[in-house]
PDB file of C-alpha atoms in Angstrom:
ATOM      1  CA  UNK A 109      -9.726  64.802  39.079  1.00 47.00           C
ATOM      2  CA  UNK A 110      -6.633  63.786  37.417  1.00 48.00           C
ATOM      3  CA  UNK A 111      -6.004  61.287  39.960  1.00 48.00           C
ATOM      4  CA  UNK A 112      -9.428  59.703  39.536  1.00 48.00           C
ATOM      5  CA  UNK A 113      -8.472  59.591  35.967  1.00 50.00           C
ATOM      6  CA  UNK A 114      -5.442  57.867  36.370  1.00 50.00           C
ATOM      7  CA  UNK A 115      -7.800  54.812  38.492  1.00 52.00           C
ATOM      8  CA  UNK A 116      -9.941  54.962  35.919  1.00 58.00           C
ATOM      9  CA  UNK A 117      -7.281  54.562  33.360  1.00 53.00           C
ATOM     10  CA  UNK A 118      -5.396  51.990  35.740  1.00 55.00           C
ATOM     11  CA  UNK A 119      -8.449  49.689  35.867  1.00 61.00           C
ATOM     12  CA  UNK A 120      -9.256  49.879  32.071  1.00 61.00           C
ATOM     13  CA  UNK A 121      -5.768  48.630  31.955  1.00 64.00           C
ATOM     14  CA  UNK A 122      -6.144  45.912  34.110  1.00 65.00           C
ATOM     15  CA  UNK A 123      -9.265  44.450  32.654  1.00 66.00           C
ATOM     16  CA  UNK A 124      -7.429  44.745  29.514  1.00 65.00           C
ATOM     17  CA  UNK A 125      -4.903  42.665  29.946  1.00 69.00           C
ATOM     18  CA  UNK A 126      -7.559  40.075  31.955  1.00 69.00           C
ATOM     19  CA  UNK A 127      -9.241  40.566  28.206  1.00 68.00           C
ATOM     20  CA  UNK A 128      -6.078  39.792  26.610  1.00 69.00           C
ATOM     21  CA  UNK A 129      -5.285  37.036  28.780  1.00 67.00           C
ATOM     22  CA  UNK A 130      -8.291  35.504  28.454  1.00 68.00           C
ATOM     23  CA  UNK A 131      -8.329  35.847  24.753  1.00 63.00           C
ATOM     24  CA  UNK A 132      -4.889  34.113  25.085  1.00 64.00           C
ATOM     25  CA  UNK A 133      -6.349  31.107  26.787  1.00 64.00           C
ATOM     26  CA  UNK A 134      -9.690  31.128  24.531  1.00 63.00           C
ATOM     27  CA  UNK A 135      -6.546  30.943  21.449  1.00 62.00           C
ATOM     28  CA  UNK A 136      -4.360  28.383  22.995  1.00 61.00           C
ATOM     29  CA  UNK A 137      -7.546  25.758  23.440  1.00 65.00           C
ATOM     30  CA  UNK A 138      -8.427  26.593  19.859  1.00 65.00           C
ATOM     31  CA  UNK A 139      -4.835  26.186  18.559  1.00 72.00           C
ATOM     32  CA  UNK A 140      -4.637  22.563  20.511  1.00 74.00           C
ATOM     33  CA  UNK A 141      -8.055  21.688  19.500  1.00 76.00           C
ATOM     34  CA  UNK A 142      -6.746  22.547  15.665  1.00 78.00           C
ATOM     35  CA  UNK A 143      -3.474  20.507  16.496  1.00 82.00           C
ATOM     36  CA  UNK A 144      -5.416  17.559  17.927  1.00 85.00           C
ATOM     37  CA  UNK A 145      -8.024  17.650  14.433  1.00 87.00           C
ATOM     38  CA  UNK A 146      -4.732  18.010  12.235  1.00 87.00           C
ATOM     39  CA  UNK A 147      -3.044  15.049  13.863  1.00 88.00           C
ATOM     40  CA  UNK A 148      -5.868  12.988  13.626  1.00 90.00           C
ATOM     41  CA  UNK A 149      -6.225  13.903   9.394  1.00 88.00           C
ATOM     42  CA  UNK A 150      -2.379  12.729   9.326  1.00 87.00           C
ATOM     43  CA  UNK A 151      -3.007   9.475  10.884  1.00 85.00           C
ATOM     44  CA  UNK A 152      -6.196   8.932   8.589  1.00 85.00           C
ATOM     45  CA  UNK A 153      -4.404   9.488   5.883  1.00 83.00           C
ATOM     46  CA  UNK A 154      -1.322   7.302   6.794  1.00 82.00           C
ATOM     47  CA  UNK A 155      -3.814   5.003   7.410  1.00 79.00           C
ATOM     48  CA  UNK A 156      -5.422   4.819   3.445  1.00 77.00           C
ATOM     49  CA  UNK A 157      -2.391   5.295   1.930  1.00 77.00           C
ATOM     50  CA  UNK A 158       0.710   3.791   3.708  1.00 76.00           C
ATOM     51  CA  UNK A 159      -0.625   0.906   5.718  1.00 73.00           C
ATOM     52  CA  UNK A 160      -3.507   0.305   2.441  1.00 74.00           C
ATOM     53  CA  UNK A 161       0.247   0.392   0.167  1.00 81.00           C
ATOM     54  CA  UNK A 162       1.304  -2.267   3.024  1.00 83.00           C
ATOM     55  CA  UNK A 163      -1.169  -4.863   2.419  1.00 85.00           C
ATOM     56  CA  UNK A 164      -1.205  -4.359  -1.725  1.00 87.00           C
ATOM     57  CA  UNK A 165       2.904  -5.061  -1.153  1.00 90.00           C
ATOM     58  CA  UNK A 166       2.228  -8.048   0.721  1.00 92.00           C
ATOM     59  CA  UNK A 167      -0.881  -9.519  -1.350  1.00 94.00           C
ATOM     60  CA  UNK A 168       1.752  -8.556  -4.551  1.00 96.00           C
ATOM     61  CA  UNK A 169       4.192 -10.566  -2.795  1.00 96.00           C
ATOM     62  CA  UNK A 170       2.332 -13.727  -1.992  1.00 97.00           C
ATOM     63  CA  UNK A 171       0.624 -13.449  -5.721  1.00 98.00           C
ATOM     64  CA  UNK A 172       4.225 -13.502  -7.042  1.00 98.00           C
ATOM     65  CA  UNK A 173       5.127 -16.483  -4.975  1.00 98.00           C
ATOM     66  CA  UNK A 174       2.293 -18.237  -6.648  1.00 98.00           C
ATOM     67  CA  UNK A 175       2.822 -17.176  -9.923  1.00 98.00           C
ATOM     68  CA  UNK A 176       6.463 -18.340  -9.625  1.00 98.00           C
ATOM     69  CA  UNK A 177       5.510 -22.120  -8.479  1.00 98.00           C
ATOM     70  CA  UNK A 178       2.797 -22.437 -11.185  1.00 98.00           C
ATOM     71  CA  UNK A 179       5.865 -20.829 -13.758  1.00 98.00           C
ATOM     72  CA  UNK A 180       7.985 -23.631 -13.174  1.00 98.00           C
ATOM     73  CA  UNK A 181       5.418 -26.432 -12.529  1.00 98.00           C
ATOM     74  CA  UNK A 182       4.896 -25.093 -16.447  1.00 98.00           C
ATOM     75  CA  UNK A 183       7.983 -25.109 -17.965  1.00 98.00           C
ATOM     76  CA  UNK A 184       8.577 -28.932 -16.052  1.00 98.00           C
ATOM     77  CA  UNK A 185       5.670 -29.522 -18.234  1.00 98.00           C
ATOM     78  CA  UNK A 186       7.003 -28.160 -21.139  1.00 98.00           C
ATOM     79  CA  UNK A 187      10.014 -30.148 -20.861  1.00 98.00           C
ATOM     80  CA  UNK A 188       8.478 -33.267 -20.130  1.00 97.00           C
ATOM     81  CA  UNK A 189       5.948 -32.185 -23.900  1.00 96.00           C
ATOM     82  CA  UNK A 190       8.984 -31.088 -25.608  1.00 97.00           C
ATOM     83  CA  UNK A 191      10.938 -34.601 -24.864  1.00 95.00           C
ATOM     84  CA  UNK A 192       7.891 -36.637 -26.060  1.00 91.00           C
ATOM     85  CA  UNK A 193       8.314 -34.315 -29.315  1.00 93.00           C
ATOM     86  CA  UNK A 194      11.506 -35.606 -29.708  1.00 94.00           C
ATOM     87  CA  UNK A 195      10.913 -38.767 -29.144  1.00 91.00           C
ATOM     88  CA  UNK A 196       7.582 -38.944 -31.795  1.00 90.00           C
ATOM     89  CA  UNK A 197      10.121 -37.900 -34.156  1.00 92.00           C
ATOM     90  CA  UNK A 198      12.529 -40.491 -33.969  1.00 92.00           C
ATOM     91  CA  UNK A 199      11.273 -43.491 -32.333  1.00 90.00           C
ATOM     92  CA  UNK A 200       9.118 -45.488 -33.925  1.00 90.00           C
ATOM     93  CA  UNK A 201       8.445 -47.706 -30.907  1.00 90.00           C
ATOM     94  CA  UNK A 202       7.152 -43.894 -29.367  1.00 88.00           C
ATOM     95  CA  UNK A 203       5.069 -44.163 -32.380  1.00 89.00           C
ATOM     96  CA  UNK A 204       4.147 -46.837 -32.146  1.00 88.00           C
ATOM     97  CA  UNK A 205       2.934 -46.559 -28.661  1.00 88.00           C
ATOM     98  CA  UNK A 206       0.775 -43.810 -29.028  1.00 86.00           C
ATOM     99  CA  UNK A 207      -0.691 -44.950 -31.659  1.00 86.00           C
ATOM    100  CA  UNK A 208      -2.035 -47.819 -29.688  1.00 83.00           C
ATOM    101  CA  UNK A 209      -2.632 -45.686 -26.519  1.00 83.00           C
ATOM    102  CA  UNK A 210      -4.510 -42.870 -27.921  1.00 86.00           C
ATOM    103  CA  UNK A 211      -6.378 -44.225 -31.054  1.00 85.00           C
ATOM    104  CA  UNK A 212      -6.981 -47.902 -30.005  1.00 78.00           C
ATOM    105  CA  UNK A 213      -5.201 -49.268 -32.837  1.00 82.00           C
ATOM    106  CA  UNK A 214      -4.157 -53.268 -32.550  1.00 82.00           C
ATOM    107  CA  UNK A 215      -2.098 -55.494 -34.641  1.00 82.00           C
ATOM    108  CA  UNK A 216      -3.517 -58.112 -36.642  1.00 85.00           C
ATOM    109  CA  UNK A 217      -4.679 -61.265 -34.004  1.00 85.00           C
ATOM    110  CA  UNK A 218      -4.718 -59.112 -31.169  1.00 82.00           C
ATOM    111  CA  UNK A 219      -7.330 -57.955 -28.516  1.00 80.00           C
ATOM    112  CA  UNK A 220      -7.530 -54.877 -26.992  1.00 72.00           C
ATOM    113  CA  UNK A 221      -9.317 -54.738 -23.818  1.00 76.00           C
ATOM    114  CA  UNK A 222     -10.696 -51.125 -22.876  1.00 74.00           C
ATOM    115  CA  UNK A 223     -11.621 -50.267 -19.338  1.00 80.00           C
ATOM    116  CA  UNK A 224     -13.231 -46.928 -17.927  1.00 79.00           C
TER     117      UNK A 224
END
């Protein structure tokens, strides 16, 4: 009897460990399956927030490129406004130019011819 035991006990032990081993495998495909679904959140989320932090750096970029032709297109303007200033202020020919150009004004036995 005690040697029929010790089968018995053998063989529990055997499909034990073909339990355990099994359960080993069964863990192993989970723990890759987890490590596949884990990677795959890391690159979605790189995705939205580095490579979505890419494109706002380069649309910032060309926006500021923009912004910095139209700032000095504006203060060329603002130089060419603040020399006819000067000029209104002391030249009376200046004046006297604008005052023709912009409000059709004409010395005395003069015509002034207006075309559109």
């Amino acid at each position: 009897m005690c040697v029929f035991r010790k089968q018995s006990v053998f063989s529990k032990n055997v499909k034990y460990k073909k339990k355990q081993n099994e359960l080993k495998i069964n863990f192993l495909k989970v723990d890759f399956l987890n490590t596949i679904i884990i990677v795959a959140a890391a690159t979605i989320l790189f995705y939205f927030f580095v490579s979505n932090s890419i494109f706002k750096y380069i649309f910032l970029k060309k926006q500021l490129k923009i912004l910095k032709s139209q700032l000095t297109h504006i203060r060329q303007e603002n130089k060419k406004l603040e020399e006819e200033i000067y000029l209104l202020q002391t030249d009376t020919d200046t004046i006297e130019y604008y005052i023709r150009k912009e409000l059709n004004y004409k010395k005395p036995n003069e015509k002034v011819l207006i075309i559109k």
